Short mmCIF file of C-alpha atoms and ligand atoms in Angstrom, two decimals:
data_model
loop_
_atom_site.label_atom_id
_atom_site.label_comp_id
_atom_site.label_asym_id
_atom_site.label_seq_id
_atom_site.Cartn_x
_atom_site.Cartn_y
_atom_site.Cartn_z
CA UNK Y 1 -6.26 -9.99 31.66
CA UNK Y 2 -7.35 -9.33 27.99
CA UNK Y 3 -9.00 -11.18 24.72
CA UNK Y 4 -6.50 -13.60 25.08
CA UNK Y 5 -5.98 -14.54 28.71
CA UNK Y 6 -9.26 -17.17 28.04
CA UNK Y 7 -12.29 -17.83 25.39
CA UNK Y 8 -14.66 -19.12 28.40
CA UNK Y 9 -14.18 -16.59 31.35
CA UNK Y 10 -16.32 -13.75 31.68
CA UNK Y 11 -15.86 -10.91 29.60
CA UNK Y 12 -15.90 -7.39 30.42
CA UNK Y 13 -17.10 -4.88 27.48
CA UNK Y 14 -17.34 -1.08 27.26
CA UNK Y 15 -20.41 0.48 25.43
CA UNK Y 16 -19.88 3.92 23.61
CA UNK Y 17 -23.10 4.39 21.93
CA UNK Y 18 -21.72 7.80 20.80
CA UNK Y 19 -23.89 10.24 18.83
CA UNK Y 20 -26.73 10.44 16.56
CA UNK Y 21 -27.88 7.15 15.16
CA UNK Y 22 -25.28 5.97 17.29
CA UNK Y 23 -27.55 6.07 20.51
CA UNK Y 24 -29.88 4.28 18.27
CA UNK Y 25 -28.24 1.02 16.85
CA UNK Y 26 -26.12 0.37 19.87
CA UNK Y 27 -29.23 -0.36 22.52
CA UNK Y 28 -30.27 -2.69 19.37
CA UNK Y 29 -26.43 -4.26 19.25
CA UNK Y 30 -25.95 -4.73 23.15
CA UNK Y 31 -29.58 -6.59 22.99
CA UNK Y 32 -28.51 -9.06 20.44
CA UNK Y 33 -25.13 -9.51 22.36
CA UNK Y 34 -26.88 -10.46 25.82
CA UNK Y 35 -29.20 -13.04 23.79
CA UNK Y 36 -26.04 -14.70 22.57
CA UNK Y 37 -24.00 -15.02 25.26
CA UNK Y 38 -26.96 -16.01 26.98
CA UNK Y 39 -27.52 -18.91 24.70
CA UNK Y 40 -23.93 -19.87 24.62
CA UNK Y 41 -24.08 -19.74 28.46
CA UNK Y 42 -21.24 -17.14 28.86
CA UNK Y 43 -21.24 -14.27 30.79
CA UNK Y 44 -20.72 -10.62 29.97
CA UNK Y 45 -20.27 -7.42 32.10
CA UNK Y 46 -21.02 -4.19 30.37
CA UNK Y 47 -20.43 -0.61 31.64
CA UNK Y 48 -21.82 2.00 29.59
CA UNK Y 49 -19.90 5.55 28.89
CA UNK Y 50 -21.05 9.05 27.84
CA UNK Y 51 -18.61 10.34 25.58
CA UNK Y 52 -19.80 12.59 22.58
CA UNK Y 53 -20.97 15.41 21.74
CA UNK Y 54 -23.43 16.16 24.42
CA UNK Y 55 -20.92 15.18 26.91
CA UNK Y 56 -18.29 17.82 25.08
CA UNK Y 57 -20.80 20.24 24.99
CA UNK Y 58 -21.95 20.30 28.07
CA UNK Y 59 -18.13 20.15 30.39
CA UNK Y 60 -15.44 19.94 27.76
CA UNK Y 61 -14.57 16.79 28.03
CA UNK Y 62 -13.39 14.34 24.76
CA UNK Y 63 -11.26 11.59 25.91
CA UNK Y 64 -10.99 11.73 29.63
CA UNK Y 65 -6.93 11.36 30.54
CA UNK Y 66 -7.02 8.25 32.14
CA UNK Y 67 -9.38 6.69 29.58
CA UNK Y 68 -7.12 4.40 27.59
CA UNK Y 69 -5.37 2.67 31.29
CA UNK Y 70 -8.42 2.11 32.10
CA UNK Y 71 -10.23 0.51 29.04
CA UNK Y 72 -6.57 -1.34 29.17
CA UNK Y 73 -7.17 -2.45 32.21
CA UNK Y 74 -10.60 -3.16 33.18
CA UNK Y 75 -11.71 -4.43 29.40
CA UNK Y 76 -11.70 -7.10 26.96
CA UNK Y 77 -13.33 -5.13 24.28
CA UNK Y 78 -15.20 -2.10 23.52
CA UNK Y 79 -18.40 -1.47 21.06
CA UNK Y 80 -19.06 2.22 19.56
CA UNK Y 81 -21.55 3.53 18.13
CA UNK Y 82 -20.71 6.71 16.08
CA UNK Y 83 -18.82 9.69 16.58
CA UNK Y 84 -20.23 13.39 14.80
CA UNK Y 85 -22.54 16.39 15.12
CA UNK Y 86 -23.59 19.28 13.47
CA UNK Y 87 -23.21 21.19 16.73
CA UNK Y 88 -19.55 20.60 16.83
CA UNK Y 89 -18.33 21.69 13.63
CA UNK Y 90 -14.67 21.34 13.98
CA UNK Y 91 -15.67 17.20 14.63
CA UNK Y 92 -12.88 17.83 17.43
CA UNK Y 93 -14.68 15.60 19.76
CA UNK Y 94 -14.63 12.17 17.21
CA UNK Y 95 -11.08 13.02 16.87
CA UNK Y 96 -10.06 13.30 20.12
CA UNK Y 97 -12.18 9.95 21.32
CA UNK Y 98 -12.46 7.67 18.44
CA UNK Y 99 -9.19 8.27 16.52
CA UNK Y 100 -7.92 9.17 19.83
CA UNK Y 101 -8.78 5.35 20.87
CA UNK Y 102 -7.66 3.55 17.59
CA UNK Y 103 -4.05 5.70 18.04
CA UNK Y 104 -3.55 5.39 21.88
CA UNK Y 105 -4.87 1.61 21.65
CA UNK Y 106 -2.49 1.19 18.78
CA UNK Y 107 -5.46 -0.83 16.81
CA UNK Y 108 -3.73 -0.96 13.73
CA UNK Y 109 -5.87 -3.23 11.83
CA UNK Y 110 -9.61 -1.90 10.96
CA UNK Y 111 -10.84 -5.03 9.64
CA UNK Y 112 -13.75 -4.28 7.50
CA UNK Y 113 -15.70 -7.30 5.46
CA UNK Y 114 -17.74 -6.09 2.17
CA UNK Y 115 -19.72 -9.82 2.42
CA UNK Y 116 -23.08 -9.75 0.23
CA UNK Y 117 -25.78 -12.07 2.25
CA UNK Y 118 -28.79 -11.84 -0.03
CA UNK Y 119 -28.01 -10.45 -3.65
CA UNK Y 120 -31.25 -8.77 -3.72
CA UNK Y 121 -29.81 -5.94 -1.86
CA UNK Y 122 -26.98 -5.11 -4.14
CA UNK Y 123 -26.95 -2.36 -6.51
CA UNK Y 124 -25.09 -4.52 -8.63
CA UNK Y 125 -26.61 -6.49 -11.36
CA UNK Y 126 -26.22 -9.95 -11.91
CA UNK Y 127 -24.11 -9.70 -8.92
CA UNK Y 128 -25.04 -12.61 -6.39
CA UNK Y 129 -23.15 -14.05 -3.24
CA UNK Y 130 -20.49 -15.06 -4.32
CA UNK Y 131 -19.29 -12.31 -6.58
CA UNK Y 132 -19.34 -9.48 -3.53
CA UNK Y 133 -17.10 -11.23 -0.36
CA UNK Y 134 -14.07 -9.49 0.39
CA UNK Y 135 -12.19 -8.12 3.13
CA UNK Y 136 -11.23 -4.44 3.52
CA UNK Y 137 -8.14 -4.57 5.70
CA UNK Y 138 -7.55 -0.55 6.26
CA UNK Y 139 -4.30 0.54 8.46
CA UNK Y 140 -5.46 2.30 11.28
CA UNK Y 141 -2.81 4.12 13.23
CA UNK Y 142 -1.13 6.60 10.49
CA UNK Y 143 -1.21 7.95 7.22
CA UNK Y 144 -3.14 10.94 6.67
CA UNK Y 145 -5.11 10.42 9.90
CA UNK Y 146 -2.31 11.43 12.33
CA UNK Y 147 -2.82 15.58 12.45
CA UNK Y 148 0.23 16.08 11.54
CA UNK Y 149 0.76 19.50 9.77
CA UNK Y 150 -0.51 23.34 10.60
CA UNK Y 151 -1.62 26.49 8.80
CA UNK Y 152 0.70 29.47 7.78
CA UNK Y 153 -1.04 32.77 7.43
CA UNK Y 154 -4.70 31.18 7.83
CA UNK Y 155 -7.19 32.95 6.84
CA UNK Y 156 -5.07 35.26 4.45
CA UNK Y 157 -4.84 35.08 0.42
CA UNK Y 158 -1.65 33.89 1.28
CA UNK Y 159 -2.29 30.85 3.44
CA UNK Y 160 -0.45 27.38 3.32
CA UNK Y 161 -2.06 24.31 4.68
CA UNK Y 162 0.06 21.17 5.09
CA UNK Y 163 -0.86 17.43 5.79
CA UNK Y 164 1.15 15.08 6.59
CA UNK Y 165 1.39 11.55 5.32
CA UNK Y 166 2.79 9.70 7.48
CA UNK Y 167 3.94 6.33 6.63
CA UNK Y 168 6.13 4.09 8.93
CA UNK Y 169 8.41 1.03 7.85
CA UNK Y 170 6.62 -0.61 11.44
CA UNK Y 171 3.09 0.57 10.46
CA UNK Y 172 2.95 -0.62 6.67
CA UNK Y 173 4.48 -3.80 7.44
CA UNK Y 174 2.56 -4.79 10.57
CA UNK Y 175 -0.96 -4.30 7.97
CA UNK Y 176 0.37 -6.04 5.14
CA UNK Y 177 1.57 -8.90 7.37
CA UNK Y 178 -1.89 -9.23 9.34
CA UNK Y 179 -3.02 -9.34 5.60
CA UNK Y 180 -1.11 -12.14 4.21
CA UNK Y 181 -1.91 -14.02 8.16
CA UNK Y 182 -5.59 -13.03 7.93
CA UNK Y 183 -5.55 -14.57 4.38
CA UNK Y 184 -3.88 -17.64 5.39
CA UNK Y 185 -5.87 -18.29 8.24
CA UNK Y 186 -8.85 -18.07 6.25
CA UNK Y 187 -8.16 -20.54 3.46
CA UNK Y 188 -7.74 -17.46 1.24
CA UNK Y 189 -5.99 -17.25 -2.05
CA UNK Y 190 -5.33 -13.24 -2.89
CA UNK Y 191 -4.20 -10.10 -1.71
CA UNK Y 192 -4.31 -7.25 -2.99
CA UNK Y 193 -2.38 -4.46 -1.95
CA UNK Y 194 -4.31 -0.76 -3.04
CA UNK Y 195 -1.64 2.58 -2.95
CA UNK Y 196 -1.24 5.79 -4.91
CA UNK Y 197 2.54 4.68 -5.75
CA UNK Y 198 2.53 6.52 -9.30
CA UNK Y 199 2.06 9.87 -7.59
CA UNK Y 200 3.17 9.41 -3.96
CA UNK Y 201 6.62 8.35 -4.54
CA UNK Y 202 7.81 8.54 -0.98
CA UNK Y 203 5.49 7.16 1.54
CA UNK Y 204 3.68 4.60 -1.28
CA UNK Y 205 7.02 3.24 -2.37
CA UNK Y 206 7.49 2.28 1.10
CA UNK Y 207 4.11 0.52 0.66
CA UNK Y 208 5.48 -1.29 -2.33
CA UNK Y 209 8.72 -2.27 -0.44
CA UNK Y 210 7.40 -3.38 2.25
CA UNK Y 211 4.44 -5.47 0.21
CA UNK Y 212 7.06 -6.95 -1.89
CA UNK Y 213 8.87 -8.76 0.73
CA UNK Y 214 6.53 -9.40 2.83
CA UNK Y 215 4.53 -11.26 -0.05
CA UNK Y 216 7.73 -13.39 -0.38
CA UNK Y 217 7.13 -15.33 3.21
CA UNK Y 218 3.64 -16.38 1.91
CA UNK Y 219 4.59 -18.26 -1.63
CA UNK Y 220 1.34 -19.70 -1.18
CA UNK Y 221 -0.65 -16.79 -1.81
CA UNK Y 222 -1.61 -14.70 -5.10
CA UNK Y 223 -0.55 -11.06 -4.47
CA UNK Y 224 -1.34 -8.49 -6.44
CA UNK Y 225 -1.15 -4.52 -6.94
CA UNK Y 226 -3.98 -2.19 -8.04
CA UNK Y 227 -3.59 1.48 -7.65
CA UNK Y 228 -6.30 3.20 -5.71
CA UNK Y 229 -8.12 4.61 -8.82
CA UNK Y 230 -8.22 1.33 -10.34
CA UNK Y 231 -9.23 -0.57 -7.30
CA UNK Y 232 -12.52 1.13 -6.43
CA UNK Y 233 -13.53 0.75 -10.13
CA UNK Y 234 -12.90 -2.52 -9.95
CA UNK Y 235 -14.69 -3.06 -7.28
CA UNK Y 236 -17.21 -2.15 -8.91
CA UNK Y 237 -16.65 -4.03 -12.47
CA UNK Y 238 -15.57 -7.33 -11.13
CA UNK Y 239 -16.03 -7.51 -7.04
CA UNK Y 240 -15.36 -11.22 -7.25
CA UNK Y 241 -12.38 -11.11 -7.91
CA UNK Y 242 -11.22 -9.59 -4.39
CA UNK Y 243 -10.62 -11.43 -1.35
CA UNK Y 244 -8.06 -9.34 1.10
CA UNK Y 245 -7.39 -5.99 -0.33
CA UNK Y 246 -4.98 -3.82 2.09
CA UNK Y 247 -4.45 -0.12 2.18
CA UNK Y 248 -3.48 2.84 3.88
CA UNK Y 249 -5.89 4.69 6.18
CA UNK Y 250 -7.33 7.34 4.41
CA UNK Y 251 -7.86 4.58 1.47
CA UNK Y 252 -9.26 1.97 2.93
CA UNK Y 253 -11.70 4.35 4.70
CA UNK Y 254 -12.93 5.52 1.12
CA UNK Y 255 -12.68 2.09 -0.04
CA UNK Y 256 -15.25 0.51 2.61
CA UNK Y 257 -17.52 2.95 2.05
CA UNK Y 258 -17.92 1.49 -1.73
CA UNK Y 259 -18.17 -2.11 -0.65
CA UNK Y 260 -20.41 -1.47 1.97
CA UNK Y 261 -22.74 -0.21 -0.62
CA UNK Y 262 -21.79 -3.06 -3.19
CA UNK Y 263 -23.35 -5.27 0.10
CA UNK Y 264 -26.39 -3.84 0.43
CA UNK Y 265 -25.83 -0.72 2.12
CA UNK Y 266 -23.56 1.51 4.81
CA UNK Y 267 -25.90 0.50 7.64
CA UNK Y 268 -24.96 -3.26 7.14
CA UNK Y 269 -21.30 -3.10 7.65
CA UNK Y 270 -19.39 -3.83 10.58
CA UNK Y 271 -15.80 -3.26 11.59
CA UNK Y 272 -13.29 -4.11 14.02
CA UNK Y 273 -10.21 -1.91 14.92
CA UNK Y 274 -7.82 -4.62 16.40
CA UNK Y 275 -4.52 -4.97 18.15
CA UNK Y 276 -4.30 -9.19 18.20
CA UNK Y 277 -3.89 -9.83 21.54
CA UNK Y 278 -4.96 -6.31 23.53
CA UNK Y 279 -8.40 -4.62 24.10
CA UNK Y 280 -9.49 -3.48 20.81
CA UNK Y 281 -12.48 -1.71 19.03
CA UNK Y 282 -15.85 -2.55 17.42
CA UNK Y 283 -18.11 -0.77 15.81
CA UNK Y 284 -20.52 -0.07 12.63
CA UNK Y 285 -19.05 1.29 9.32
CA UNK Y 286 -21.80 4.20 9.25
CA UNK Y 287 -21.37 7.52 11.07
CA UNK Y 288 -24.03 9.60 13.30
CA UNK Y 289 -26.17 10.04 10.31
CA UNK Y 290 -27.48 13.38 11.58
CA UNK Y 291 -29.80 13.16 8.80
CA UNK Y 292 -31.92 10.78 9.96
CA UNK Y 293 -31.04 10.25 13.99
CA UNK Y 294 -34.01 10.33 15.87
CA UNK Y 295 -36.65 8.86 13.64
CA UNK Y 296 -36.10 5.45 15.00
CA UNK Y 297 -35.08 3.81 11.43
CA UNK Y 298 -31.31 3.28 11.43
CA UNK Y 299 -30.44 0.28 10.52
CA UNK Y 300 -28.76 -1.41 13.15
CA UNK Y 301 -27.43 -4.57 11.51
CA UNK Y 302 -23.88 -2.98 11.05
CA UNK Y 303 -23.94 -2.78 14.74
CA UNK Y 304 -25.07 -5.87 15.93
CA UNK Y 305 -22.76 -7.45 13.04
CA UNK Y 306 -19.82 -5.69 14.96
CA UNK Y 307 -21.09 -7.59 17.95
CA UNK Y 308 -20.15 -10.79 15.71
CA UNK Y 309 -16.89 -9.55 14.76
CA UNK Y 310 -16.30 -8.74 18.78
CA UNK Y 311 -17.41 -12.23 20.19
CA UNK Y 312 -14.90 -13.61 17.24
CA UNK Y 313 -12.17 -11.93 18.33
CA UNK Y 314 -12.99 -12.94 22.04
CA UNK Y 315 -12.91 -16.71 20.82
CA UNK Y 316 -16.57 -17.05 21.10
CA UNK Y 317 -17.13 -18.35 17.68
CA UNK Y 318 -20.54 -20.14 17.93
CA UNK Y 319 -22.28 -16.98 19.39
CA UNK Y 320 -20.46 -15.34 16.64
CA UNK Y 321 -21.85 -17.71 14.07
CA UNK Y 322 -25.43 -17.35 15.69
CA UNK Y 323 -25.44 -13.79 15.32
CA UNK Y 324 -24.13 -14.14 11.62
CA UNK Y 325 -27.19 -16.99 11.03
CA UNK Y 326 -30.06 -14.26 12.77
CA UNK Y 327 -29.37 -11.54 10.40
CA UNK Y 328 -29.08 -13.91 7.63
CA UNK Y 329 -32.35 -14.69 8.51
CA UNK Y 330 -33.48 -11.08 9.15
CA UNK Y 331 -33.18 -10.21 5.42
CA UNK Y 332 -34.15 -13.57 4.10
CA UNK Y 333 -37.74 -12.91 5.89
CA UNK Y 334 -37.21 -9.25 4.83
CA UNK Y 335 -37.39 -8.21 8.61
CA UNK Y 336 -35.94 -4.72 7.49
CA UNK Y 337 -35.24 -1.09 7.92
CA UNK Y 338 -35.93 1.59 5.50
CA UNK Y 339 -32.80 1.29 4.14
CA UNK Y 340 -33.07 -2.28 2.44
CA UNK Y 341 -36.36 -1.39 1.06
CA UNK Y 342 -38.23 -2.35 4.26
CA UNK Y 343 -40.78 -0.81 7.03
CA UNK Y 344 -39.56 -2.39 10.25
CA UNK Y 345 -37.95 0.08 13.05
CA UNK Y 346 -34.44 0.01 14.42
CA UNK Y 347 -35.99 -1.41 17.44
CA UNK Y 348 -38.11 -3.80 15.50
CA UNK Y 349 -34.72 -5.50 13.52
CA UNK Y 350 -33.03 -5.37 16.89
CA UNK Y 351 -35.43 -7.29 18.70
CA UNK Y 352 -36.17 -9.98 15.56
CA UNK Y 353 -32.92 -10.59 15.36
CA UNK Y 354 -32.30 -10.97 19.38
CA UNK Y 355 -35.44 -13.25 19.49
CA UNK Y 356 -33.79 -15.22 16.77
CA UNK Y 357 -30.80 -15.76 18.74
CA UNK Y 358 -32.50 -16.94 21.64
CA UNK Y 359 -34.80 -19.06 19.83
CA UNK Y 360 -31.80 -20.76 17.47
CA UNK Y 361 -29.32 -21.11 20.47
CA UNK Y 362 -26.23 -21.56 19.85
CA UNK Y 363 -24.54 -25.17 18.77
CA UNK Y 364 -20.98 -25.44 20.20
P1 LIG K 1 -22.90 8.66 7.69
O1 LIG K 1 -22.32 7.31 7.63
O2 LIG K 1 -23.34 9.13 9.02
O3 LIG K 1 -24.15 8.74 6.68
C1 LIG K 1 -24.01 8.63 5.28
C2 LIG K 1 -25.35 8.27 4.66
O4 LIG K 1 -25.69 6.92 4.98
C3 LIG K 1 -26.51 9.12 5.17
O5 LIG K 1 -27.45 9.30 4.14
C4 LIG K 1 -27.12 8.26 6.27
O6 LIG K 1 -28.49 8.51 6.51
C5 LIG K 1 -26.89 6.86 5.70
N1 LIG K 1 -26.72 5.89 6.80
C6 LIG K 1 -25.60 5.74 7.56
N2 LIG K 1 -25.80 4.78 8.46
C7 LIG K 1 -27.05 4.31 8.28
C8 LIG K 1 -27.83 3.32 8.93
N3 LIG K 1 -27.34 2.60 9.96
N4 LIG K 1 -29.09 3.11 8.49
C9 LIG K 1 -29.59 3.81 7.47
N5 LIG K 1 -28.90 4.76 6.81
C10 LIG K 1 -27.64 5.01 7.22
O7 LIG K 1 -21.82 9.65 7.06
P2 LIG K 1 -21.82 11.25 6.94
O8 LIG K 1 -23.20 11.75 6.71
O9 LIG K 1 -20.77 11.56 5.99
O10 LIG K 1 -21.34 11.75 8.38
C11 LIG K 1 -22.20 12.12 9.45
C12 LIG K 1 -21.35 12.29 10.70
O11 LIG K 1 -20.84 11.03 11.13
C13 LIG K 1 -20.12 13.19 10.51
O12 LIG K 1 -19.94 13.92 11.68
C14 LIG K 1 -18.99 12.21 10.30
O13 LIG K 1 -17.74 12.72 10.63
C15 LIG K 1 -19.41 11.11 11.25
N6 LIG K 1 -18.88 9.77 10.95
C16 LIG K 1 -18.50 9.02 12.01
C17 LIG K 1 -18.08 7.73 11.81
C18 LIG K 1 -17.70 6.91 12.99
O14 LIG K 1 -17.99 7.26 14.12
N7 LIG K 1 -17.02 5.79 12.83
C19 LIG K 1 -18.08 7.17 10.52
C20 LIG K 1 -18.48 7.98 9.46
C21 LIG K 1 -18.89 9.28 9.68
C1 LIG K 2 -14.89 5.92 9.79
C2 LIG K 2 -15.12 7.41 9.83
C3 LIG K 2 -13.96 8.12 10.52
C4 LIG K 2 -12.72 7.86 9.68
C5 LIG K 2 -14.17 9.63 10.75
C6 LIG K 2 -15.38 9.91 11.59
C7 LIG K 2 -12.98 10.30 11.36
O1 LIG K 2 -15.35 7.88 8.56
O2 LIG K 2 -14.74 5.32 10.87
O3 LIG K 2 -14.89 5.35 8.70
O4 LIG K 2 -12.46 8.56 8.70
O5 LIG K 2 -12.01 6.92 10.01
MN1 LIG K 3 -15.60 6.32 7.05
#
């Protein structure tokens, strides 16, 4: 059974909280996702696991072998925290167990929405609503990301690093597809499709290939090119007038970054890496934010919004919407974190917002 076997049977979620701020917002997240499905009336069964960096430190172990059958298996979806510390340099561990779950998962859509809900917190002026509301639709599975490459005579004068960048007829069209869907779905008029075409004449002509026919099965949409330069400054210049952008990996992981911020802020925004159809992958934008883990003051709104994003997928759309309405509410009353100019705790937006959830219920 997965996601799609049924929208009213129990689901069964694994909890990463990860490291750093990580083990902070993700307590906060499952909190508001147990007040929601208990005011929808569904039921949820959540195992928790221990992989990070103190588990790496302490016996070795990343991604345990049989770690993708099983989340196959036994899950519907999983929620992570963040992946990162200073005590492991080389960041082996994040790539072995998240990128290591978005490859061996094959979640090849990180769905990442840039959606402004109260224009005092952008950075942007005379920005409001409606100006900053688009969808970051990053492909997840290749590019840069993959490892590919090595080192000749490291450490020498002499040395030669190489990178690969890889780019697959399968893997370009399968984003730009979910992005012309997604957009369709939605009511949505534009795409726009981000590369590096004008310097990266093999794997971003592929892009352009592949976008150009693609585009022609959906005459109903507005499609549109920007090179990756050009995009994030116009992201910045003119945010409205983005709906669906979609871009390669190491792109769109630059580019969500920038509308996170354009929101309100990196601890806001949510994400889901998503196979339609199969277990897939839900988390917070942010990273382990060594710089501030432990004081109790994340923000944990990217988090519990990733809870949204995960009951959406799972075709729980009113506990979805509930969570959306509680945060909405959170800044509204200005029940915030440091971050959005406020004094309240991680634990202090976590439980406002659960309380709101219970307190709103949730209209079917
Ligand atoms: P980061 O996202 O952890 O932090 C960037 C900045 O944003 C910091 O100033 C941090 O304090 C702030 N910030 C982030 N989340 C916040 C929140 N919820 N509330 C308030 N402030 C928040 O990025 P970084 O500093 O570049 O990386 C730190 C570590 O996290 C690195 O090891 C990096 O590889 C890792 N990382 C992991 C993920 C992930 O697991 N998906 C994402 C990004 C970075
Ligand atoms: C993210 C992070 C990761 C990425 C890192 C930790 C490998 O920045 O999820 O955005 O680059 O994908
Ligand atoms: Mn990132």
């Amino acid at each position: 059974m997965n996601a799609t076997s049924s929208s009213s049977a129990r689901k069964r979620i694994a909890v990463i909280p990860g490291d750093g701020i990580g083990k902070e917002v993700i307590p906060e997240a499952v909190k508001v996702l147990q007040a929601a499905a208990a005011a929808g009336g569904r039921e949820v069964a959540l195992a928790e696991f221990d992989w990070g960096a103190d588990r790496y430190l302490r016996d070795g172990t990343t991604l345990p072998a049989d770690a993708v059958e099983m989340l196959r298996r036994d899950f519907d979806a999983i929620l992570l925290g963040a992946m990162g510390d200073p005590r492991v340099p080389t960041n082996i561990h994040a790539a072995e167990i998240l990128l290591g779950l978005r490859f061996k998962l094959d979640l090849y859509v990180n769905a990442r929405p840039c959606v402004l809900f109260d224009r005092r917190f952008t950075p942007l002026k005379y920005r409001t609503e409606k100006d900053v509301n688009f969808m970051v639709l990053r492909e997840n599975t290749e590019g840069l990301y993959v490892g590919m490459g090595g080192n000749f005579k490291k450490g020498t004068a002499d040395e030669v690093a190489i990178q690969e960048d890889v780019n697959t007829r399968k893997g370009v069209e399968r984003i730009i597809r979910y992005a012309f869907e997604f957009a369709r779905k939605r009511g949505l008029q534009r795409v726009c499709m981000s590369d590096k075409s004008n310097a990266l004449t093999f794997g971003h002509d592929l892009w352009q290939r592949a976008f150009k026919e693609v585009r022609g099965e959906y005459p109903g949409i507005e499609s549109s090119h920007q090179y990756i330069d050009n995009l994030l400054m116009q992201m910045v210049r003119d945010p409205a007038q983005f709906q669906v952008i979609v871009t390669s990996n190491l792109f769109g992981d630059i580019a969500s970054d920038l509308g996170a911020q354009l929101a309100g802020g990196l601890g806001l925004a949510p994400s889901g890496n998503i196979h339609p159809g199969q277990v897939s992958l839900f988390e917070p934008v942010h990273g382990s934010a060594p710089n501030i883990a432990g004081n109790g003051t994340a923000n944990p709104i990217g988090a519990i919004l990733a809870v949204g994003m995960m009951f959406e997928f799972l075709g729980w759309e009113s506990e979805a919407r509930a969570i959306d309405q509680a945060v909405r509410a959170a800044l509204r009353e200005e029940k915030t974190p440091a971050e959005l100019g406020g004094s309240r705790s991680t634990r202090e937006v976590g439980d406002w917002v659960a309380n709101s959830v219970a307190k709103s219920g949730v209209a079917s």
